[in-house]
Amino acid sequence: MNLVNDQYDIQGIPALDLVHEYGTPLYVYDTAIIKRQIDRLKNAFTVPHLGIHFACKALNNINILKFVKSCNVGLDTVSIQEIWLGMKAGYTPDQIIYTPNCVGLDEIEMALQLGVQINVDHIETLEYIGTHYPNTKICIRVNPHVMAGGNEKISVGHIDSKFGISIYQLPLVVRLVQTLKLHINGLHMHTGSDILDAGVFTLASQILFDAATKFPDLEFLDFGSGLKVPYQTDDVCTDIEELGELLSKSFNEFCTQYGRQLKLYFEPGKFLVSESGYFFAKTNVIKQTPSTVFAGVDSGLNHLIRPMFYGSYHQILNISNPKARPRIYNVVGYICETDTFASNRAISEIHPNDVLCFRNAGAYCFSMSSNYNSRFRPAEVMVHEGRHYLIRQRETLEDLLKNQVEAI
Ligand SMILES: *Cc1c(COP(=O)(O)O)cnc(C)c1O
């Protein structure tokens, strides 16, 4: 979003025009920013084969999936439903990675029958696939349990995490692979923690290289994600260019030693779409209490739960009144729980009916929304090549009742 002549715009379209046309609350995604992030990631690495798979749990509108696909980016899925969505968007199974955790065997069988790349994080499942689907190519999700050199900044996969197969169980896995003649074509680690120091991450990746020497049939190594984007102006985030340089170097060296050129995979969600998204809500009330000025908006934790769920920070702009004197607000929702978007936040003076914009609303925002308090979920709009498109209608009462059965 750019501020031009006291007016915010997205690809030249005034944000307030979008709000007037589609109403609030509203999600808007800028495909130019998604493209910029994809290009940044591609340009940061100097390896012969970089494979990017978009973690579609971050943002699963089919138009976004189609756009991402048009940029030659694959899909990272965690459920059979995400696989189906991806295929609806035009993905072929070979472009999809499926990383289930604690899902049933029936679902895993469905995925295998479709032919997606499976990424297994459970020894019994590995055994099952080896026995019943002997020719399947399998990727193994390793949990490296690194607390790198006492550096508290990075903790890649803590010891009591439910994800991955522990690096300490690798000897058992290797025996299983040899006995059942499993075809292991990839190793994976997704630690979930933010990569704040490219050097430390590169050191941790050494664990994956060491593990890789035990599997002769590898085609790729998947470094998961954890690529962090800025939420505030001076936020510490992943220096993707530095990461690309350091990791490419150690990866290329490893491939020489391994004796085969492997593909290097990443599966970012946040990095690709977080900054592309804007959430617009209208101020219903300004409420002054003895201690606080509340700005209450026409949304809440039902539409954007990240601040309440994991304390995440979203910058908030008053786009109706961008140049006014800042005042301090608690921005809250209309839900009958405490749903605070931001506390003690300096925002240009807010009046009732002013439109607030929440930034970094592309990842884990709409995809985590719900109908709590029987509210309708917002509309979604995509701004693409200078034009805007409605890509999801605002819900109606019919949507709330759609699957309800009137039994009496
Ligand atoms: C959620 C997830 C990702 C994406 O994480 P981001 O922090 O959004 O980049 C990647 N891989 C797996 C297996 C995931 O579960």
Short mmCIF file of C-alpha atoms in Angstrom, two decimals, residues 1-4 7-11 13 15 30 33 275 278 280 317 319 357-359:
data_model
loop_
_atom_site.label_atom_id
_atom_site.label_comp_id
_atom_site.label_asym_id
_atom_site.label_seq_id
_atom_site.Cartn_x
_atom_site.Cartn_y
_atom_site.Cartn_z
CA MET A 1 0.00 0.00 0.00
CA ASN A 2 1.33 3.43 -0.92
CA LEU A 3 0.37 6.77 0.56
CA VAL A 4 -0.11 9.16 -2.35
CA GLN A 7 -4.66 8.49 0.14
CA TYR A 8 -3.60 4.84 0.45
CA ASP A 9 -3.64 2.81 -2.73
CA ILE A 10 -2.98 -0.76 -3.83
CA GLN A 11 -1.54 -1.00 -7.36
CA ILE A 13 -6.42 1.67 -6.76
CA ALA A 15 -8.04 1.43 -0.82
CA ASP A 30 -2.00 -7.75 -3.82
CA ILE A 33 3.66 -8.49 -3.53
CA GLU A 275 2.64 -8.77 3.37
CA TYR A 278 -4.75 -6.12 4.04
CA PHE A 280 -10.14 -3.51 6.38
CA LEU A 317 -3.56 2.43 9.93
CA ILE A 319 -6.91 5.09 6.11
CA CYS A 357 -6.39 -1.25 7.82
CA PHE A 358 -4.59 -4.17 9.46
CA ARG A 359 -1.37 -5.01 7.67
#
